XYZ file of C-alpha atoms in Angstrom:
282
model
C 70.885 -108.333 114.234
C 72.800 -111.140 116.771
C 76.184 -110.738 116.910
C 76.081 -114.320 117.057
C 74.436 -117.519 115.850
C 74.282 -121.247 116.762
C 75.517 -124.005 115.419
C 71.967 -125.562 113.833
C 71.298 -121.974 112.762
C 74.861 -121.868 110.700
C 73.973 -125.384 109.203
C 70.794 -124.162 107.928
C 72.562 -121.276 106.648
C 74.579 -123.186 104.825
C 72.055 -125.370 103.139
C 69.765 -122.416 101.849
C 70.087 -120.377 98.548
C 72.696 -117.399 100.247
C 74.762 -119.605 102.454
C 77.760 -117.195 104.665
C 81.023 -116.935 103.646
C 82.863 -118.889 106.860
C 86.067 -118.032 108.128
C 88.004 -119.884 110.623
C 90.060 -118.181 112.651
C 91.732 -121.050 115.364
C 94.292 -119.423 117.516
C 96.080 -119.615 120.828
C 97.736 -117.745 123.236
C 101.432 -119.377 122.929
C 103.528 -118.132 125.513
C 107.297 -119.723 124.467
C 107.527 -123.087 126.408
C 111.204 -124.948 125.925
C 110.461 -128.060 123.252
C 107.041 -127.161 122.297
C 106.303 -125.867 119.141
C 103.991 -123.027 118.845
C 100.034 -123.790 118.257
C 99.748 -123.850 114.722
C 95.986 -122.702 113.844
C 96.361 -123.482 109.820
C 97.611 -126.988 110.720
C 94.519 -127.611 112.727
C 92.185 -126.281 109.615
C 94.166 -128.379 107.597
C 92.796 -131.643 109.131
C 89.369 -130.781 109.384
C 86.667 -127.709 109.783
C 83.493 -126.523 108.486
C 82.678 -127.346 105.090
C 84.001 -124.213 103.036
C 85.458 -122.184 105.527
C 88.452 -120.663 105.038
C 91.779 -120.157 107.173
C 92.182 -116.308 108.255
C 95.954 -115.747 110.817
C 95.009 -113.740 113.531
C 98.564 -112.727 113.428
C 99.559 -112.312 110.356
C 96.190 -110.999 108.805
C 94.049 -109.634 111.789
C 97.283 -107.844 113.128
C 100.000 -105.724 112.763
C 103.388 -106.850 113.488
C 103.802 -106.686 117.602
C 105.938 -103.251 119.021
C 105.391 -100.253 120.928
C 101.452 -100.779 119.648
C 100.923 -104.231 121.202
C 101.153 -107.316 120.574
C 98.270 -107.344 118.579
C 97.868 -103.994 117.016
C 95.670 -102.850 114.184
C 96.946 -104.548 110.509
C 97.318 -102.500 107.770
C 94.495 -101.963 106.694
C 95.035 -102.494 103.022
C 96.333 -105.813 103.813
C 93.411 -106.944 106.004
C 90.986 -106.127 103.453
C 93.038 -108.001 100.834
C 93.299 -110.937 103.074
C 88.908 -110.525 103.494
C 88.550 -110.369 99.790
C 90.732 -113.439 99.174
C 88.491 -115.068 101.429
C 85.755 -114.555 99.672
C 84.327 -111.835 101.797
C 81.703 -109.243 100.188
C 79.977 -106.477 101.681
C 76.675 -107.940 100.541
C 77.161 -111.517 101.514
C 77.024 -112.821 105.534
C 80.201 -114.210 107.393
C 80.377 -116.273 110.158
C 83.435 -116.290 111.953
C 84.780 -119.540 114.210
C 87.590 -120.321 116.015
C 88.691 -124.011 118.585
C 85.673 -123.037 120.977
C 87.301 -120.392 123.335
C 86.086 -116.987 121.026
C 88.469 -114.894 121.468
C 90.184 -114.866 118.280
C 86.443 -115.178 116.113
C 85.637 -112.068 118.600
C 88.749 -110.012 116.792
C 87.608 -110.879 113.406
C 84.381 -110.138 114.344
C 85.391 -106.736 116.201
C 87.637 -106.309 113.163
C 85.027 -106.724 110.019
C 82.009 -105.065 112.103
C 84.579 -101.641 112.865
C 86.025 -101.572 109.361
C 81.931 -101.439 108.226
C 81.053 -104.830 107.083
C 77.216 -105.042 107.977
C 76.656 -108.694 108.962
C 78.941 -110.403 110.947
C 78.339 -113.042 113.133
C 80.053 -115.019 115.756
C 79.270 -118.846 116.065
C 78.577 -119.406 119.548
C 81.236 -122.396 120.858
C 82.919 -122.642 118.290
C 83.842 -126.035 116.004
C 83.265 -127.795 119.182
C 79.897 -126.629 119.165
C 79.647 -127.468 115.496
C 77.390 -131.058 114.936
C 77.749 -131.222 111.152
C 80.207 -132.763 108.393
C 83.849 -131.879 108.924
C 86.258 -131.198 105.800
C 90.181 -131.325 105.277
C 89.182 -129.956 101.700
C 90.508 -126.466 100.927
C 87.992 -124.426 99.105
C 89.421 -121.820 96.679
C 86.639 -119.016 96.863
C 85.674 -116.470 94.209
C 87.456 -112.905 95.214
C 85.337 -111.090 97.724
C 84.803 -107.331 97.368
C 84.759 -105.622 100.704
C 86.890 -102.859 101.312
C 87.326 -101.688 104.242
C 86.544 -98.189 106.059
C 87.457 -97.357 109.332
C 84.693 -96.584 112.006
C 84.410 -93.278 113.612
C 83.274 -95.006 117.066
C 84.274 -98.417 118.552
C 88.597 -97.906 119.004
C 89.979 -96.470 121.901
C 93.874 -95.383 122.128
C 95.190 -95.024 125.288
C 94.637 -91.886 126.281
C 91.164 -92.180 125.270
C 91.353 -95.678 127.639
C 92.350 -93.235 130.529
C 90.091 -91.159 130.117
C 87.091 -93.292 129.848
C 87.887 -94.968 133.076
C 87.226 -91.529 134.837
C 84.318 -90.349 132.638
C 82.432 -93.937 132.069
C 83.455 -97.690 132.256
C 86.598 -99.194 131.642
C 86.590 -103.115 131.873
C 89.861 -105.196 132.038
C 88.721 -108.322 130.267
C 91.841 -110.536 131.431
C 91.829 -112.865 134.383
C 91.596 -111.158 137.863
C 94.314 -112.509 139.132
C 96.731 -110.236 136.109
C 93.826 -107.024 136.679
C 95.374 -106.960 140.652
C 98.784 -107.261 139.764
C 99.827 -110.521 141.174
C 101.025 -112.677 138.132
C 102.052 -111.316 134.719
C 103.643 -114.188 132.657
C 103.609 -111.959 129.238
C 103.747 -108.159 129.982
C 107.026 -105.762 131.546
C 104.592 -105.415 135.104
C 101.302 -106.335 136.232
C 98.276 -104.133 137.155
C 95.830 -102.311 135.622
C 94.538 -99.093 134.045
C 93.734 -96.770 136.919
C 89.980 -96.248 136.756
C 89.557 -99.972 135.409
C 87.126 -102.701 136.887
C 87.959 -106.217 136.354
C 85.497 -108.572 134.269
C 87.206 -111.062 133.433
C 85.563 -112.641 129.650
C 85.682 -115.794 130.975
C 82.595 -114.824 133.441
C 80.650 -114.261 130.080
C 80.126 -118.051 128.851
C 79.401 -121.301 130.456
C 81.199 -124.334 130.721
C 80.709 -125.376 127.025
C 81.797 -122.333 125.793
C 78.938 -120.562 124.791
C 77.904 -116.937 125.702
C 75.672 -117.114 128.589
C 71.718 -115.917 128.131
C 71.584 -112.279 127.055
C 69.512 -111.498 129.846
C 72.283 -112.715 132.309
C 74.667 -110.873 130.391
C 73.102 -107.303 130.953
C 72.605 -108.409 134.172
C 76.490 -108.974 134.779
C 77.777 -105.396 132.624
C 74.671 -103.667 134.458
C 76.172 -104.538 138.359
C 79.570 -103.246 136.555
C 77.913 -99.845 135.561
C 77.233 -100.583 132.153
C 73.687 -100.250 131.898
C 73.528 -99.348 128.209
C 73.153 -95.430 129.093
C 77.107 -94.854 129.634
C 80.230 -95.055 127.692
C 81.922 -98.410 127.468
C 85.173 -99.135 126.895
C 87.311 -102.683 126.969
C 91.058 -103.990 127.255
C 92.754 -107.030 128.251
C 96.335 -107.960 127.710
C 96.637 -107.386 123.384
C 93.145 -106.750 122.041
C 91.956 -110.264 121.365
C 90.077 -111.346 124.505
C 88.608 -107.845 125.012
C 86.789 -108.529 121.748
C 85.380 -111.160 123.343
C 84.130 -108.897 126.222
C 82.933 -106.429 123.330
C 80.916 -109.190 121.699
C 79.405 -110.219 125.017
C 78.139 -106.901 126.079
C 77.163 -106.537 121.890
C 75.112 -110.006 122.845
C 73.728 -107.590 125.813
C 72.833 -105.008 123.851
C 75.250 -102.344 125.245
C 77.432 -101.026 122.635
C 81.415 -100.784 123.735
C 84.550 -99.731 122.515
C 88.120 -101.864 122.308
C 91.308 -100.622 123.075
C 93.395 -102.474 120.746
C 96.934 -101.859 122.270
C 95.622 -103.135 125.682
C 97.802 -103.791 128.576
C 100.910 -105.026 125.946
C 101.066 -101.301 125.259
C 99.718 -99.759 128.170
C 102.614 -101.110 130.387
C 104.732 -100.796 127.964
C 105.641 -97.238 128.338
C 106.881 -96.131 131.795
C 105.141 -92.976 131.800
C 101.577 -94.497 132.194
C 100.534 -94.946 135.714
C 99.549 -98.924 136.956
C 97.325 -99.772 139.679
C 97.388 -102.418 141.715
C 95.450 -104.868 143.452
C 91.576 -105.588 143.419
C 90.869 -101.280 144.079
C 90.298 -99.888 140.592
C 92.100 -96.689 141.941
């Protein structure tokens, strides 16, 4: 099954006798900025978005509360699958996840739904930008979902297991290359990377629209990266959201990865894990 699907594909969906149950999951990277108010993704589903979607906080509901985890770390998982079934999420029925067009936070709610064992999630590519049909401020009040849900026994790396995959496979920093070699860090105690790590930034994965490049181009990309389907794959970036977005390209690939949810935000955190520096993995 695609891990994602396109806008006229979702409409159609939508139309016929089993439509998806939608989530929208708009988010932003806020870093603190004097007189600015952080993005507020349930304001911006409030004035408009798919017809019958529903608002899901990466934060709040996709999330733990930051500390030594991350910024991002695993939610509770009782609470995440309360927040799914008051969506209106059921093991039986699709979802499609979107979020403003960049992916990252659909990726973690796809990452998150797909580990936990629901079997048909999918990702729509773009975005709402990408979406051509009626918009809605109406707030749909769905009937009580009924997935519940169960922890995979592949797909999450700690970090140990992140260290250790960058000697014995392929670890891929999924954040911009210019915070993989150390020489900005707006968020995180230092800059750098996991020894071991190559940089792909998820960016590289998607065009200028915003949609996932061509799956064949995609393989071709993780494949010069050492990825070719027949070794372990692992992902991080800076808290777990944009390496979902790296886990769903190489998932558009075909190559099967892991995510390491506490990501750089707890990597760097603690002083006793090595950083590396500069554009040499090593």
């Amino acid at each position: 099954m695609n891990a994602i699907i396109s806008a006229p594909e979702l409409a159609a969906e939508l139309a016929g006798n089993h439509p998806p149950v939608v989530l929208d999951v708009r988010w932003q990277l806020s870093v603190p900025t004097a007189g600015q108010p952080p993005f507020d993704g349930h304001a911006a589903y409030a004035t408009g978005h798919v017809p019958g979607a529903v608002f899901v906080d990466l934060n709040r509901e996709l999330a733990g509360a930051p500390g030594a985890s991350g910024r991002h770390p695993l939610p509770d998982l009782d609470g995440f699958g309360a927040a799914m079934r008051r969506a209106g999420v059921s093991a039986s029925t699709p979802v499609v996840v979107y979020d403003g067009g960049q992916g990252w936070a659909a990726a973690r709610a796809w990452w998150l739904l797909s580990w936990t064992g629901h079997p048909d999630v999918r990702v729509l590519d773009g975005g709402l930008p990408a979406w051509e049909g009626e918009i809605s401020a109406d707030l749909p009040a769905p009937a009580e979902g009924d997935f519940t849900p169960v922890p995979g026994a592949t797909g999450l790396l700690d970090a140990d297991g992140a260290a250790a995959l960058a000697r014995s496979g392929v670890l891929l920093d999924a954040r911009a290359g210019e915070r993989y070699r150390g020489e900005v860090e707006p968020i995180d105690r230092v800059g750098g990377h996991i020894p071991g790590a190559l940089s792909a930034p998820t960016t590289e994965s998607v065009g200028p629209d915003g949609r996932f490049l061509p799956a064949g181009e995609l393989k071709d990309r993780f494949r010069a990266l050492g990825a070719d389907g027949g070794t372990e794959v692992g992902v991080y970036c800076g808290s777990g959201v944009s390496g979902a977005h790296e886990v769903l390209a190489l998932a558009v690939a075909g190559i099967p990865a892991a995510l390491y949810v506490g990501s750089w935000s707890e990597w760097s955190a603690d002083p006793s894990r090595p950083v590396a520096v500069g554009a040499d993995p090593q």
